[in-house]
Coordinates of N, CA, C and O in Angstrom, one line a residue:
X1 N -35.9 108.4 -55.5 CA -36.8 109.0 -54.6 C -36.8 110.5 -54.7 O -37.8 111.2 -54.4
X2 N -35.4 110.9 -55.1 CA -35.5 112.5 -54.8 C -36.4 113.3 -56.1 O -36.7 114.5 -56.0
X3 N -36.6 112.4 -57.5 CA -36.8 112.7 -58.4 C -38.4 112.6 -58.4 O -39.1 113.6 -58.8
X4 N -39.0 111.5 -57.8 CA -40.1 111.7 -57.4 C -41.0 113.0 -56.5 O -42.1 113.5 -56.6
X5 N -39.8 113.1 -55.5 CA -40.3 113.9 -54.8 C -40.1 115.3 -55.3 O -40.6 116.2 -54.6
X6 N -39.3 115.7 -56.4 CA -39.1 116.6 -57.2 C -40.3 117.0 -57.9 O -40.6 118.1 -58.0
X7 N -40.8 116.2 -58.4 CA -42.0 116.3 -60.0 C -43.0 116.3 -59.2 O -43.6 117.3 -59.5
X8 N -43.5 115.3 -57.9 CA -44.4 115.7 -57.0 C -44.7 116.9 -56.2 O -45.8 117.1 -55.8
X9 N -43.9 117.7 -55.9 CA -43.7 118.9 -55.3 C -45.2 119.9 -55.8 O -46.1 120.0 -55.0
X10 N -45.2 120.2 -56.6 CA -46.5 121.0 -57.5 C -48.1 120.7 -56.9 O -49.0 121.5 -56.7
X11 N -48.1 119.0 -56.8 CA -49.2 118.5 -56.6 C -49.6 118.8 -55.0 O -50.7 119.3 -54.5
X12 N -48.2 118.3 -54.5 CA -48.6 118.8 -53.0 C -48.8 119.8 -52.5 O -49.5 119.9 -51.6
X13 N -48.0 120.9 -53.2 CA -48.1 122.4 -52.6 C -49.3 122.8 -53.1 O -49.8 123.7 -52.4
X14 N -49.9 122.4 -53.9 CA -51.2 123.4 -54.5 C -52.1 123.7 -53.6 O -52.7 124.8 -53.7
X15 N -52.5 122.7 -52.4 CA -53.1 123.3 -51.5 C -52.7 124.3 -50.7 O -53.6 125.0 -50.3
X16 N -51.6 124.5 -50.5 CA -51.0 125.9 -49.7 C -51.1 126.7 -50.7 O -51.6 127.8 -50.5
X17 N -50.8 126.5 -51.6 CA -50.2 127.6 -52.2 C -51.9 128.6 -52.9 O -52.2 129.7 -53.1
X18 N -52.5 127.5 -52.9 CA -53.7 128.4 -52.8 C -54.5 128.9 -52.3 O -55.2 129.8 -52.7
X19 N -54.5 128.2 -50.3 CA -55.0 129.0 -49.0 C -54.0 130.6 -49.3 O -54.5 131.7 -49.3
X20 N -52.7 130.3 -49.6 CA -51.5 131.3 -49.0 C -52.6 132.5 -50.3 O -53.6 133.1 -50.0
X21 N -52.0 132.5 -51.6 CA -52.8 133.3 -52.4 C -53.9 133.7 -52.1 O -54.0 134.8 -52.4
X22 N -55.1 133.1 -51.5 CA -56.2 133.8 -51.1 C -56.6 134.8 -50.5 O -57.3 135.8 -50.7
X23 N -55.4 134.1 -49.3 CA -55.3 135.3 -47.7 C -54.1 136.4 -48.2 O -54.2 137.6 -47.7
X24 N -53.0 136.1 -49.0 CA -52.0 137.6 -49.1 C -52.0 138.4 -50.9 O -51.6 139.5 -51.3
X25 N -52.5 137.5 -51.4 CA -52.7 138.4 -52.9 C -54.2 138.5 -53.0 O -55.2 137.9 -52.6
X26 N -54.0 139.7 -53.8 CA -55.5 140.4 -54.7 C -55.6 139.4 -55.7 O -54.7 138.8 -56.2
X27 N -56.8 139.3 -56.1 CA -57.3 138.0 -57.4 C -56.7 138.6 -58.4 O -56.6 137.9 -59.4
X28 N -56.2 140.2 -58.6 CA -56.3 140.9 -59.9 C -54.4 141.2 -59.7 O -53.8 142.0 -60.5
X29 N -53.6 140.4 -58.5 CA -52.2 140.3 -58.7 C -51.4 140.0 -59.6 O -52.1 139.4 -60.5
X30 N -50.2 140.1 -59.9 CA -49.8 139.6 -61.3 C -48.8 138.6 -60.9 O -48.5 138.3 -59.8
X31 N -48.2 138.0 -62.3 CA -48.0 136.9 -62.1 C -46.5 137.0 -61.7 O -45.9 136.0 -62.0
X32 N -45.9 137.7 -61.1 CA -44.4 137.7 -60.7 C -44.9 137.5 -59.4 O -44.2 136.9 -58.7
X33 N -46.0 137.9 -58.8 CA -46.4 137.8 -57.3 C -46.5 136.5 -56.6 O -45.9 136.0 -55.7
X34 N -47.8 135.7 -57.7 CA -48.0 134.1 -57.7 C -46.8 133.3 -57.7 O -46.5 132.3 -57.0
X35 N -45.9 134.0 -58.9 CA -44.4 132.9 -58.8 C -43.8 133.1 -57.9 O -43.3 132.1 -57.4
X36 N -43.4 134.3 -57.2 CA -42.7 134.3 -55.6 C -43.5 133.9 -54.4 O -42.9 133.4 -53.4
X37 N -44.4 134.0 -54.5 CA -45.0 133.0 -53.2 C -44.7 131.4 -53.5 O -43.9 130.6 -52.8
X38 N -45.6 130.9 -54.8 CA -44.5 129.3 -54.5 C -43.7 129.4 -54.9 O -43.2 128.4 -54.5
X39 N -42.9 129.9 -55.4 CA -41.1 129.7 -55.5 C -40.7 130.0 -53.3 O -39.8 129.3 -52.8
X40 N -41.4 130.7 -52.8 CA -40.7 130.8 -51.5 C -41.7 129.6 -50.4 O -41.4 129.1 -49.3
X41 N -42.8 129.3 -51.0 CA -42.9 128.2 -50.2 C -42.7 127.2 -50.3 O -43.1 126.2 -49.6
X42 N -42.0 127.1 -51.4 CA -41.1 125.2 -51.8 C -40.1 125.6 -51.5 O -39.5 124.6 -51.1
X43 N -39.6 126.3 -51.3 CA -37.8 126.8 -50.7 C -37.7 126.4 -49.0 O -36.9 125.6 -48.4
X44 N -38.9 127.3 -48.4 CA -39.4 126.9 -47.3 C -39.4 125.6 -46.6 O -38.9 125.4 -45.6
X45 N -40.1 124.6 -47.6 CA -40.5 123.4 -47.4 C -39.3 122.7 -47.3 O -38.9 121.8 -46.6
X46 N -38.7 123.3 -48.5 CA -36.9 122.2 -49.1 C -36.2 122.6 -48.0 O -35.7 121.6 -47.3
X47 N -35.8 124.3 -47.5 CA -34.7 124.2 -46.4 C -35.4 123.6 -45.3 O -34.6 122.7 -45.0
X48 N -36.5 123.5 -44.5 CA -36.8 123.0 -43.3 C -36.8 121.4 -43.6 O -36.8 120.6 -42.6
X49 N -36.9 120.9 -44.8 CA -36.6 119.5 -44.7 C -35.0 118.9 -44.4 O -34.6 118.0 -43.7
X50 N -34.4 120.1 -45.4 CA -33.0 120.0 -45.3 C -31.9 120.3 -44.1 O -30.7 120.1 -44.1
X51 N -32.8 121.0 -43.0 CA -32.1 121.5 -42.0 C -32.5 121.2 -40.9 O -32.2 121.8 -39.9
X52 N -33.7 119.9 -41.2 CA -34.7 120.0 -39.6 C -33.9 118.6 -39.0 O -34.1 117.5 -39.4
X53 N -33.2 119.0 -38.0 CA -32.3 117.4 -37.2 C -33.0 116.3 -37.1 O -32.6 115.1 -37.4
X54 N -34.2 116.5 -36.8 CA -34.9 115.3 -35.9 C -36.7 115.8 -36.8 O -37.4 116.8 -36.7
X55 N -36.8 114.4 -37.7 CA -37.8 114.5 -38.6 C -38.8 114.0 -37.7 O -39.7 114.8 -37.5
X56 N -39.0 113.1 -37.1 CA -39.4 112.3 -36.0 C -40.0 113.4 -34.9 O -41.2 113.6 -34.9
X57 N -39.3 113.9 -34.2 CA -40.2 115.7 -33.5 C -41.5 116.4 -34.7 O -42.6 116.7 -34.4
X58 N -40.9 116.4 -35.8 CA -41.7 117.2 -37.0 C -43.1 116.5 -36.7 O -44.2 116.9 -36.2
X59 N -42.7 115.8 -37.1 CA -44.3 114.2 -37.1 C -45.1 114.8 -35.7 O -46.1 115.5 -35.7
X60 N -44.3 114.3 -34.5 CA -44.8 114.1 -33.3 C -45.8 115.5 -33.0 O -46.8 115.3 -32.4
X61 N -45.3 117.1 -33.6 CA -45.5 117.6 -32.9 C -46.9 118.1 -33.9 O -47.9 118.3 -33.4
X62 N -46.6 118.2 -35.7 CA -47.8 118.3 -36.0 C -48.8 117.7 -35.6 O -49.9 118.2 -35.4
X63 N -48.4 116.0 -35.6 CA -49.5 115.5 -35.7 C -50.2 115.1 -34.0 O -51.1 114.3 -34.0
X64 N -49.8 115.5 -33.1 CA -50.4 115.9 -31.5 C -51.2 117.3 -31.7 O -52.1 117.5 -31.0
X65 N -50.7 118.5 -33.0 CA -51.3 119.7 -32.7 C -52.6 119.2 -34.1 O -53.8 119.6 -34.2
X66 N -52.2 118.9 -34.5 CA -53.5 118.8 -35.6 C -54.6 117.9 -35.3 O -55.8 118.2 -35.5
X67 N -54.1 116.7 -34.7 CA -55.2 115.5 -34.5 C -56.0 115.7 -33.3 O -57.0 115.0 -33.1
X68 N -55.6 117.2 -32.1 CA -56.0 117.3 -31.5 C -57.4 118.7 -32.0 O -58.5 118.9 -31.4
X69 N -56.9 119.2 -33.0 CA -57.6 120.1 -33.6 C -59.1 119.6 -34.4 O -60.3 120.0 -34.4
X70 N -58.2 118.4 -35.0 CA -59.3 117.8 -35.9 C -60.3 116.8 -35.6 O -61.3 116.6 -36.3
X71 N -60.0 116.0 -34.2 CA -60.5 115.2 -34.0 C -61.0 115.9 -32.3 O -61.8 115.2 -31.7
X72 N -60.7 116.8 -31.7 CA -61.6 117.1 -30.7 C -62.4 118.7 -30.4 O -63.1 119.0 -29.5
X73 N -61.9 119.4 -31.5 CA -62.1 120.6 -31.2 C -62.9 121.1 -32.7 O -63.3 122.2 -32.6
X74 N -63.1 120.5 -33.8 CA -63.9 121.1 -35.0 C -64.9 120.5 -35.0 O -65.7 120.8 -35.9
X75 N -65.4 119.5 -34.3 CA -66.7 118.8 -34.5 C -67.3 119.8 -33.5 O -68.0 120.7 -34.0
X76 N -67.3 120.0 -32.1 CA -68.4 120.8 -31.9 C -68.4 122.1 -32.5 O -69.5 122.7 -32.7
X77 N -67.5 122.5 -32.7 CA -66.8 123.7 -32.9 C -67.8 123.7 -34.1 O -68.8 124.3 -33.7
X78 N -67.9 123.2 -35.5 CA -68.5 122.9 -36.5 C -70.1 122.8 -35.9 O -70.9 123.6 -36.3
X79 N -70.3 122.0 -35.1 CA -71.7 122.0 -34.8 C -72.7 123.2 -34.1 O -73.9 123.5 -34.4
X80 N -72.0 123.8 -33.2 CA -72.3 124.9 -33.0 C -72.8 126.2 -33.9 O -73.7 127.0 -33.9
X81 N -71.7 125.9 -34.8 CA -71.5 127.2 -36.0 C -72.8 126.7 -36.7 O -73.4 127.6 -37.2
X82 N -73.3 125.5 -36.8 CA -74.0 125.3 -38.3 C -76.2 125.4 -37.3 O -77.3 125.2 -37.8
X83 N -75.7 125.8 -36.1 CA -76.4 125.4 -35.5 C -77.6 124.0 -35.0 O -78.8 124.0 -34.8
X84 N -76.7 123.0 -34.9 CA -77.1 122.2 -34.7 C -77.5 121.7 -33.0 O -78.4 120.9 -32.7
X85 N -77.1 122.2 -32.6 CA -77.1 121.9 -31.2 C -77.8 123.5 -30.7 O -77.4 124.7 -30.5
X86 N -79.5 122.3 -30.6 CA -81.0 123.7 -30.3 C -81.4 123.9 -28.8 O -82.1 124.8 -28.5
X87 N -80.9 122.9 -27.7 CA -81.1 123.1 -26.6 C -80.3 123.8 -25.7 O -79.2 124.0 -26.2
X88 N -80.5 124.2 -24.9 CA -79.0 125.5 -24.2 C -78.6 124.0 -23.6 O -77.5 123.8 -24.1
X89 N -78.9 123.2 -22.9 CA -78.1 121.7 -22.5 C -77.3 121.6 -23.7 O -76.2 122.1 -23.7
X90 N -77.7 121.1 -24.8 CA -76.7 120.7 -25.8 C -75.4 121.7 -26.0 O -74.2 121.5 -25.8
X91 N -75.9 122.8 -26.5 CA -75.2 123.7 -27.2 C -73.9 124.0 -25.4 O -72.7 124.3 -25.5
X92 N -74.5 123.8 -24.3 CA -73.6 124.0 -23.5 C -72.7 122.6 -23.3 O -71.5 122.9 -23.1
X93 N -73.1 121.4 -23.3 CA -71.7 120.7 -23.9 C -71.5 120.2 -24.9 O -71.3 119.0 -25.1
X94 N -71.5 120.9 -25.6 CA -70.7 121.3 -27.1 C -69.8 122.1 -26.7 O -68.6 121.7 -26.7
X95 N -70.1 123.1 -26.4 CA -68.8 124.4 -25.8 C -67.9 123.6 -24.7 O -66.7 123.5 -24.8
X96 N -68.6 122.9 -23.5 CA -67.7 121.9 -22.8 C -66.7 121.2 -23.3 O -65.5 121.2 -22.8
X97 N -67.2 120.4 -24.8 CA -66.3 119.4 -25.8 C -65.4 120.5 -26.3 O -64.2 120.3 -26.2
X98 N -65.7 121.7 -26.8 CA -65.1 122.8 -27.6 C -63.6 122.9 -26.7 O -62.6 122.3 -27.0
X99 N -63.8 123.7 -25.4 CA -63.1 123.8 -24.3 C -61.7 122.7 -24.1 O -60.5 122.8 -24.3
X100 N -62.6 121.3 -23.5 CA -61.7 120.7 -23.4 C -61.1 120.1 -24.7 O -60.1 119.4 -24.6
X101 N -61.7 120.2 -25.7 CA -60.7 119.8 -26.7 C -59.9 121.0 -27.2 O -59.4 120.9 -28.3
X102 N -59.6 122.3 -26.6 CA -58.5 123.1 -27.0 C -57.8 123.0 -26.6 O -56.8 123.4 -27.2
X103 N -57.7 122.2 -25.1 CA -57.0 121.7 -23.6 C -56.5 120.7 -23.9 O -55.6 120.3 -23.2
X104 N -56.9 119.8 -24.8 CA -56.2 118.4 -25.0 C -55.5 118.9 -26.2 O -54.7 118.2 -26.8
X105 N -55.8 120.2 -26.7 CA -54.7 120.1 -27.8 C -53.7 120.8 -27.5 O -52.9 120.4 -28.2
X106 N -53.2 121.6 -26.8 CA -52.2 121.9 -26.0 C -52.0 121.4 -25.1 O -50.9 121.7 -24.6
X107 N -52.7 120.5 -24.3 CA -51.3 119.1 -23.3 C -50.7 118.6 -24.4 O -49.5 118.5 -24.4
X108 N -51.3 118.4 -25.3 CA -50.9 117.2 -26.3 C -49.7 118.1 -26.7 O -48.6 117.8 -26.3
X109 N -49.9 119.0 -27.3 CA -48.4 119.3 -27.7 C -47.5 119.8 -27.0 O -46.4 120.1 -27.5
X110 N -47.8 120.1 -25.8 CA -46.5 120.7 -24.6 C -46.2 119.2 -24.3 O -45.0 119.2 -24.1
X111 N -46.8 118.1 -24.2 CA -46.2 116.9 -23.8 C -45.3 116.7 -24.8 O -44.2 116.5 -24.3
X112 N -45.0 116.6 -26.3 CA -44.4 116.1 -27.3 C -43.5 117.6 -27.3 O -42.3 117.3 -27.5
X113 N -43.6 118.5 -27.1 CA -42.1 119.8 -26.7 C -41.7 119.2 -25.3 O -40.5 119.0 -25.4
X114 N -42.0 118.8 -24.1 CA -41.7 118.4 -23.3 C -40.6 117.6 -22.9 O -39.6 117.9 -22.2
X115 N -41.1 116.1 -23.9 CA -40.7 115.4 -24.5 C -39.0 115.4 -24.9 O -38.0 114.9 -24.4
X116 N -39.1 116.5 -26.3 CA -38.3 117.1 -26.9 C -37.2 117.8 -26.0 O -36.0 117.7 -26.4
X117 N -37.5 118.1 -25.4 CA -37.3 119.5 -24.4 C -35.8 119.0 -23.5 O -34.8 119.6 -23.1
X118 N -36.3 117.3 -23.3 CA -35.6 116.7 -21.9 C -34.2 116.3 -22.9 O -33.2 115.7 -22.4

């Protein structure tokens, strides 16, 4: 398993490792720059795998902050922006959905630190 997750490593990071390059290097950076960023974000990934007690917290807490992100707060959020919602009624609960789903995504994850906590 560890050998898989070894050769795998590349495939998975590429998505970070290409938000990460976008937002902190120049396109015209060189390439010792590129290699220390993923060289330090698989290091990243390996010590917090290797040092995190309770894998089971990790899960709980991304995935209460993400699913709350993704499933209640980017759809209107998204709809808003693209202009889809033309009536001030609509467009005002869309911002309502916007709202309370920033609010469910922070219960959601103070309950799972909460949780943690006791």
């Amino acid at each position: 398993m560890s050998v898989v997750a070894f050769f795998s490593l590349p495939l998975k990071m590429f998505p970070a490792v290409t938000q990460m390059e976008r937002y902190l290097l120049r396109p015209d950076a060189p390439f010792w720059m590129r290699a220390l960023l993923c060289t330090g974000l698989a290091v990243s990934s390996a010590v917090l795998a290797a040092t995190l007690p309770d894998f089971g917290f990790l899960l709980a807490i991304v995935g209460a902050f993400c699913v709350g992100i993704i499933a209640f707060t980017l759809p209107p959020a998204m709809l808003l922006a693209l202009g889809g919602a033309r009536s001030p009624l609509s467009r005002a609960g869309h911002v309502l959905l916007l709202v309370l789903g920033g609010l469910v995504t922070v219960v959601a994850s103070a309950k799972v630190l909460q949780e943690k906590l006791r």
